[in-house]
Coordinates of C-alpha atoms and ligand atoms in Angstrom, one line a residue:
M1 CA 0.0 0.0 0.0
I2 CA 1.1 3.6 -0.7
K3 CA 0.7 6.1 2.1
T4 CA -0.9 9.2 0.6
N5 CA -1.5 12.7 1.9
A6 CA -4.8 14.2 0.9
Y7 CA -7.4 16.8 1.8
A8 CA -10.9 15.6 2.8
A9 CA -14.3 16.9 3.8
L10 CA -15.5 14.9 6.9
S11 CA -19.2 16.1 6.6
A12 CA -21.4 18.2 4.4
T13 CA -20.7 21.2 6.6
S14 CA -17.1 20.8 7.5
A15 CA -14.2 22.6 5.8
L16 CA -11.7 20.5 3.9
Q17 CA -8.7 19.4 6.0
P18 CA -5.6 17.2 5.9
F19 CA -6.3 13.5 5.7
E20 CA -4.3 10.4 5.2
L21 CA -5.3 7.4 3.0
E22 CA -3.7 4.4 1.4
R23 CA -3.6 3.7 -2.4
R24 CA -3.3 0.1 -3.5
S25 CA 0.1 -1.1 -4.8
P26 CA -0.1 -1.5 -8.6
R27 CA -1.8 -4.7 -9.7
S28 CA -0.6 -6.2 -13.0
D29 CA -2.7 -3.7 -15.1
D30 CA -2.4 -0.7 -12.8
V31 CA -0.4 2.6 -13.1
L32 CA 0.8 4.3 -9.9
I33 CA 0.8 8.1 -10.4
E34 CA 2.5 10.8 -8.5
I35 CA 0.0 13.7 -8.8
A36 CA 1.5 17.0 -9.9
Y37 CA -1.7 19.2 -10.1
C38 CA -5.4 18.8 -9.6
G39 CA -8.1 21.3 -10.7
I40 CA -11.1 22.3 -8.6
C41 CA -14.4 21.6 -10.4
H42 CA -17.7 22.9 -9.1
S43 CA -18.8 19.2 -9.0
D44 CA -16.2 18.8 -6.1
I45 CA -18.1 21.5 -4.2
H46 CA -21.6 20.2 -4.9
T47 CA -20.4 16.7 -3.8
A48 CA -18.4 17.9 -0.7
R49 CA -21.6 19.7 0.5
G50 CA -23.9 16.8 -0.2
E51 CA -25.9 18.8 -2.8
W52 CA -26.4 15.8 -5.1
G53 CA -27.7 13.3 -2.6
P54 CA -25.7 11.2 -0.2
T55 CA -21.9 11.7 -0.2
L56 CA -19.6 9.1 1.2
Y57 CA -17.5 10.7 4.0
P58 CA -14.6 11.1 4.4
F59 CA -14.7 12.6 0.9
V60 CA -11.6 13.4 -1.0
P61 CA -12.5 15.5 -4.1
G62 CA -10.6 16.0 -7.4
H63 CA -11.1 14.6 -10.9
E64 CA -8.8 16.9 -12.9
I65 CA -5.6 15.1 -12.3
V66 CA -2.2 15.3 -14.0
G67 CA 1.0 13.7 -12.9
R68 CA 3.9 11.4 -13.6
V69 CA 4.0 7.6 -13.7
L70 CA 5.9 6.2 -10.7
A71 CA 5.4 2.5 -11.3
V72 CA 3.4 0.2 -13.6
G73 CA 2.1 -3.3 -13.3
K74 CA 3.8 -6.1 -15.3
K75 CA 1.1 -6.3 -18.0
V76 CA 1.1 -2.5 -18.7
K77 CA 2.5 -1.7 -22.1
R78 CA 1.1 1.8 -22.8
F79 CA 3.0 3.6 -20.0
K80 CA 6.4 3.6 -18.4
M81 CA 8.0 5.4 -15.4
G82 CA 8.2 9.1 -15.9
D83 CA 5.4 9.4 -18.5
L84 CA 3.1 12.4 -18.1
V85 CA -0.5 11.2 -17.6
G86 CA -4.0 12.4 -16.7
V87 CA -7.0 11.0 -14.9
G88 CA -10.4 12.4 -15.3
C89 CA -13.8 11.7 -13.7
F90 CA -13.8 7.9 -13.7
V91 CA -11.2 5.3 -13.0
D92 CA -12.9 2.0 -14.0
S93 CA -16.0 0.4 -15.6
C94 CA -17.2 -3.1 -16.5
G95 CA -15.5 -2.9 -19.9
K96 CA -18.1 -5.4 -21.4
C97 CA -21.5 -3.6 -21.7
P98 CA -22.7 -1.8 -24.9
S99 CA -21.7 1.6 -23.4
C100 CA -18.2 0.5 -22.6
K101 CA -17.8 -1.3 -26.0
S102 CA -18.8 1.9 -27.7
H103 CA -16.3 4.0 -25.8
E104 CA -18.8 5.7 -23.5
E105 CA -17.6 4.3 -20.2
Q106 CA -19.2 7.2 -18.4
F107 CA -22.5 5.5 -19.1
C108 CA -21.5 2.0 -18.2
L109 CA -24.7 0.0 -17.7
D110 CA -23.1 -2.0 -15.0
H111 CA -20.9 0.2 -12.9
T112 CA -18.9 3.3 -13.7
V113 CA -16.4 3.7 -11.0
F114 CA -16.1 7.5 -10.5
T115 CA -12.9 9.0 -9.3
Y116 CA -14.5 10.0 -6.1
N117 CA -17.6 9.4 -4.0
S118 CA -17.9 6.0 -5.7
V119 CA -16.9 2.4 -4.9
E120 CA -14.5 0.2 -6.9
L121 CA -15.7 -2.8 -9.0
D122 CA -15.5 -4.9 -5.8
G123 CA -18.6 -3.0 -4.7
K124 CA -17.1 -1.8 -1.4
T125 CA -13.7 0.0 -1.6
P126 CA -14.3 3.7 -1.6
T127 CA -12.6 5.9 -4.3
Y128 CA -10.8 9.0 -3.3
G129 CA -10.0 11.8 -5.7
G130 CA -7.0 13.8 -6.7
Y131 CA -6.7 16.3 -3.8
S132 CA -3.8 14.0 -2.9
T133 CA -0.2 13.1 -3.6
H134 CA -0.7 9.7 -5.4
I135 CA -3.4 7.6 -7.2
T136 CA -3.4 4.1 -8.5
V137 CA -5.6 3.6 -11.7
R138 CA -6.2 0.8 -14.2
D139 CA -4.1 1.6 -17.3
K140 CA -7.0 1.7 -19.7
Y141 CA -8.5 4.6 -17.8
V142 CA -5.2 6.7 -17.8
L143 CA -4.7 9.4 -20.4
K144 CA -1.5 10.3 -22.2
I145 CA -0.2 13.9 -22.0
K146 CA 2.4 15.3 -24.4
K147 CA 5.6 16.7 -23.0
G148 CA 6.6 20.3 -23.1
L149 CA 3.2 21.8 -22.4
P150 CA 2.1 23.8 -19.3
L151 CA 1.0 20.8 -17.2
E152 CA -0.9 22.8 -14.5
R153 CA -3.0 24.4 -17.3
I154 CA -3.8 20.9 -18.7
A155 CA -5.3 19.5 -15.5
P156 CA -8.7 21.3 -16.0
L157 CA -9.0 19.7 -19.4
L158 CA -9.7 16.4 -17.7
C159 CA -13.2 17.5 -16.7
A160 CA -13.9 21.0 -17.9
G161 CA -12.3 20.4 -21.2
I162 CA -13.9 17.1 -22.1
T163 CA -17.3 18.1 -20.8
T164 CA -17.5 21.0 -23.2
Y165 CA -15.5 19.4 -26.1
S166 CA -17.8 16.4 -26.3
P167 CA -21.1 18.3 -27.0
L168 CA -19.4 20.9 -29.2
K169 CA -17.9 18.2 -31.3
R170 CA -21.0 16.0 -31.4
Y171 CA -23.2 18.8 -32.5
G172 CA -21.1 19.9 -35.4
T173 CA -19.3 23.0 -34.1
K174 CA -17.2 24.5 -37.0
K175 CA -16.6 27.7 -39.0
G176 CA -20.0 29.3 -39.8
K177 CA -21.7 28.0 -36.7
K178 CA -22.9 30.3 -33.8
V179 CA -22.4 28.9 -30.3
G180 CA -23.7 30.4 -27.1
V181 CA -22.0 29.7 -23.8
I182 CA -23.9 30.3 -20.5
G183 CA -21.8 31.0 -17.4
L184 CA -18.1 32.1 -17.7
G185 CA -16.5 29.8 -15.1
G186 CA -14.3 26.8 -15.4
L187 CA -16.4 24.9 -17.9
G188 CA -17.6 28.1 -19.6
H189 CA -14.2 29.5 -20.4
M190 CA -13.1 26.1 -21.8
A191 CA -16.2 26.1 -23.9
V192 CA -15.4 29.5 -25.4
K193 CA -11.8 28.5 -26.1
I194 CA -12.7 25.1 -27.7
A195 CA -15.6 26.5 -29.7
R196 CA -13.3 29.2 -31.1
A197 CA -10.6 26.6 -31.8
M198 CA -13.2 24.6 -33.8
G199 CA -14.0 27.8 -35.8
A200 CA -17.4 28.9 -34.4
E201 CA -18.5 32.4 -33.5
V202 CA -19.1 32.6 -29.7
T203 CA -21.6 34.6 -27.6
V204 CA -21.1 34.5 -23.8
F205 CA -24.1 34.9 -21.5
S206 CA -23.0 36.0 -18.1
T207 CA -24.3 37.4 -14.8
S208 CA -21.0 39.2 -14.2
A209 CA -20.5 42.5 -16.1
E210 CA -16.8 42.7 -15.2
K211 CA -16.1 39.5 -17.2
E212 CA -16.9 41.1 -20.6
P213 CA -13.2 42.0 -21.4
D214 CA -12.1 38.5 -20.4
A215 CA -14.9 36.9 -22.5
K216 CA -13.6 38.8 -25.5
K217 CA -10.0 37.9 -24.8
L218 CA -10.9 34.3 -24.5
G219 CA -12.3 34.5 -28.0
A220 CA -16.0 35.5 -27.7
K221 CA -17.4 37.9 -30.3
K222 CA -20.4 38.9 -28.3
F223 CA -21.2 39.3 -24.6
V224 CA -24.7 39.4 -23.1
L225 CA -25.2 40.6 -19.5
T226 CA -28.1 38.4 -18.5
T227 CA -29.1 40.3 -15.4
N228 CA -31.1 42.7 -17.6
P229 CA -33.8 40.8 -19.6
E230 CA -33.8 43.5 -22.3
N231 CA -30.2 42.5 -23.3
F232 CA -31.6 39.3 -24.9
S233 CA -33.8 41.1 -27.5
S234 CA -31.2 41.7 -30.2
H235 CA -30.1 38.0 -29.9
R236 CA -33.3 36.2 -30.7
G237 CA -33.2 33.4 -33.2
K238 CA -29.4 33.6 -33.8
L239 CA -27.6 30.6 -32.3
D240 CA -27.1 27.0 -33.5
L241 CA -26.0 25.6 -30.2
I242 CA -25.9 26.6 -26.5
I243 CA -23.6 25.0 -23.9
D244 CA -25.2 25.8 -20.5
T245 CA -22.6 25.5 -17.7
V246 CA -24.5 27.3 -15.0
S247 CA -24.2 25.6 -11.6
A248 CA -27.3 27.3 -10.0
N249 CA -31.0 27.2 -10.9
H250 CA -31.9 29.7 -13.7
D251 CA -34.7 30.3 -16.1
L252 CA -34.1 28.6 -19.5
S253 CA -36.7 30.5 -21.4
P254 CA -34.7 33.6 -22.5
Y255 CA -31.8 31.4 -23.7
L256 CA -34.1 29.1 -25.7
G257 CA -35.3 32.3 -27.5
T258 CA -31.8 32.9 -28.8
L259 CA -31.7 29.6 -30.7
K260 CA -32.4 29.3 -34.4
I261 CA -35.2 26.9 -35.6
A262 CA -34.2 23.4 -34.5
G263 CA -31.4 24.9 -32.4
L264 CA -30.0 22.9 -29.5
H265 CA -29.6 23.8 -25.8
V266 CA -27.2 21.4 -24.0
L267 CA -27.2 21.3 -20.2
V268 CA -23.9 20.4 -18.7
G269 CA -24.2 22.4 -15.5
V270 CA -26.1 20.6 -12.7
P271 CA -28.2 23.0 -10.6
P272 CA -29.2 21.5 -7.2
K273 CA -33.0 21.7 -7.9
P274 CA -35.0 20.6 -11.0
S275 CA -35.5 23.2 -13.8
E276 CA -38.9 24.2 -15.2
V277 CA -39.3 24.3 -19.0
E278 CA -42.1 26.1 -20.8
A279 CA -43.4 23.7 -23.5
M280 CA -44.0 26.6 -25.9
D281 CA -40.3 27.6 -25.7
L282 CA -39.4 24.3 -27.3
I283 CA -42.5 23.9 -29.5
Y284 CA -42.2 27.3 -31.2
G285 CA -39.1 26.9 -33.4
R286 CA -38.8 23.1 -32.9
K287 CA -36.0 23.6 -30.3
H288 CA -34.1 20.7 -28.7
L289 CA -33.1 20.5 -25.0
A290 CA -30.3 17.9 -24.2
G291 CA -27.7 17.0 -21.6
S292 CA -24.2 15.7 -21.8
L293 CA -21.9 14.0 -19.3
I294 CA -18.1 14.3 -19.6
G295 CA -16.9 12.0 -22.3
G296 CA -15.4 8.5 -22.7
I297 CA -11.7 7.7 -22.5
K298 CA -11.2 7.6 -26.3
E299 CA -12.8 11.0 -26.8
T300 CA -10.9 12.4 -23.8
Q301 CA -7.6 11.4 -25.4
E302 CA -8.9 13.0 -28.7
M303 CA -9.7 16.2 -26.8
L304 CA -6.2 16.3 -25.1
D305 CA -4.6 15.9 -28.5
F306 CA -6.8 18.5 -30.0
C307 CA -6.0 21.0 -27.2
A308 CA -2.3 20.3 -27.5
R309 CA -2.4 20.9 -31.2
K310 CA -4.4 24.1 -31.0
K311 CA -2.6 25.3 -27.8
V312 CA -5.8 25.5 -25.9
F313 CA -5.2 25.4 -22.1
A314 CA -7.1 26.5 -19.1
D315 CA -6.6 30.0 -17.5
I316 CA -5.8 29.1 -13.9
E317 CA -4.9 30.4 -10.5
L318 CA -2.4 28.0 -8.9
I319 CA -3.0 27.5 -5.2
S320 CA -1.7 25.4 -2.3
A321 CA -3.8 23.0 -0.3
T322 CA -4.3 25.4 2.5
G323 CA -6.2 27.7 0.0
I324 CA -8.8 25.1 -1.0
N325 CA -11.6 26.4 1.3
E326 CA -11.2 30.0 0.2
A327 CA -11.1 28.8 -3.4
Y328 CA -14.5 27.0 -2.9
E329 CA -16.0 30.3 -1.5
R330 CA -14.7 32.3 -4.5
T331 CA -15.9 29.6 -7.0
I332 CA -19.4 29.7 -5.5
K333 CA -19.5 33.5 -5.9
G334 CA -18.5 33.2 -9.6
Q335 CA -15.2 34.8 -8.8
V336 CA -12.9 32.2 -10.3
K337 CA -10.6 33.3 -13.1
Y338 CA -11.1 30.7 -14.5
R339 CA -10.1 27.5 -12.7
F340 CA -8.3 26.9 -9.4
V341 CA -5.6 24.3 -9.7
I342 CA -3.9 22.9 -6.6
D343 CA -0.2 22.2 -6.5
A344 CA -0.1 18.6 -5.2
K345 CA 3.2 19.0 -3.5
T346 CA 1.4 21.1 -0.9
F347 CA -0.6 18.1 0.3
L348 CA 2.6 16.9 2.0
P349 CA 2.7 17.9 5.7
Ligands
NAP401 P1 -18.0 27.4 -12.0 O1 -16.5 27.6 -12.4 O2 -18.4 27.8 -10.7 O3 -18.8 28.2 -13.2 C1 -20.2 28.3 -13.1 C2 -20.6 29.7 -13.7 O4 -22.0 29.8 -13.7 C3 -20.2 30.9 -12.8 O5 -18.8 31.3 -13.0 C4 -21.2 31.9 -13.2 O6 -20.8 32.5 -14.4 C5 -22.4 31.1 -13.5 N1 -23.3 31.2 -12.3 C6 -23.1 30.8 -11.0 N2 -24.1 31.0 -10.3 C7 -25.1 31.5 -11.1 C8 -26.4 31.9 -10.9 N3 -27.0 31.9 -9.7 N4 -27.1 32.4 -11.9 C9 -26.6 32.4 -13.1 N5 -25.3 32.1 -13.4 C10 -24.6 31.6 -12.4 O7 -18.4 25.9 -12.2 P2 -17.9 24.8 -13.2 O8 -16.8 24.0 -12.6 O9 -17.7 25.4 -14.5 O10 -19.1 23.8 -13.3 C11 -20.4 24.3 -13.8 C12 -21.5 23.2 -13.5 O11 -21.2 22.1 -14.4 C13 -21.5 22.7 -12.1 O12 -22.9 22.4 -11.8 C14 -20.8 21.3 -12.3 O13 -21.2 20.4 -11.3 C15 -21.3 20.9 -13.6 N6 -20.4 19.9 -14.3 C16 -21.0 19.0 -15.1 C17 -20.3 18.1 -15.9 C18 -20.9 17.2 -16.8 O14 -20.3 16.2 -17.3 N7 -22.2 17.5 -17.2 C19 -18.9 18.1 -15.7 C20 -18.3 19.0 -14.8 C21 -19.1 19.9 -14.1 P3 -21.1 34.1 -14.7 O15 -20.4 34.9 -13.6 O16 -20.5 34.3 -16.0 O17 -22.5 34.3 -14.7
ZN402 ZN1 -15.8 18.1 -12.9
ZN403 ZN1 -19.8 -1.2 -18.9

């Protein structure tokens, strides 16, 4: 077993604090990773605070993990010591069901083992996330990262990157398409960068007036301050696709109005309470409302390679472990610019 220093929440109301755990020694098909950086996703916060139903405590968050291979099991051929690697939102799945066979392990019909707040395929061993110094993962669920790139800015691609890349790619984002991004946070700023890199024109919808210059710098052509309903009027019927990253409950109606006929509004943000939809907002203009969950391993690798080629990386604030609780508060207030990333060395006492 490998002694690992981490940060954990012990209950829905407690701050994150130092915690020790043990990672398994590599099995024949495992990779032992020394974590270098881990991003802070809003899902970490929702889960730490029990906003999505029961959380298993102690809870170690973190599913935007990058690091170096320390050791591999004897059957592992894809990785060797020293390789740069990434781990995203899940670390195992059945590998046999139709979802796994079609490279959508996040929808495993049997059991997707999520990186945290989940149990291993044995049905009992809890999983602990990347706010820690080491992690052991089955090789098939480990991603390759190219050398010579800013590693700390790649960590957020493992969740924020793939969650936005997947629907952008699936629904045909390219030159000539108009994409709206709602919420300029971790996912939102990646959606802007990736949609631009795919060639689309981007409109950002935000509640924060002061983010307008950043939105433009990130590649958006237009910025709509959503706190004033009148600001939507000149944008009616304009967009092909919307990526909705908002983490809090919000009225979908004004956004559906900005879609072209048969336009598509994709929910990736997960507000704590159900949303209401006015049937007429979909019926009039034959609009579509959809959801999307991260992406499979194959697509995540494709996204990492795309971002490396296009030099698309997250804009981050690098923090140490002691700054996690303050980073949570700032993220909830929408004050993140645009992803907090933790330096994993600072989990050591
Ligand atoms: P984040 O960095 O906190 O960004 C969310 C943004 O939403 C904020 O920056 C803010 O942008 C906007 N917002 C926040 N509160 C709002 C409110 N009350 N009304 C309107 N807008 C508000 O969060 P994130 O890490 O990007 O995650 C976003 C959501 O996606 C979370 O719910 C997370 O759990 C979920 N998620 C889903 C998947 C998936 O696979 N589907 C994967 C990862 C995360 P402005 O200041 O611009 O308004
Ligand atoms: Zn996430
Ligand atoms: Zn499966």
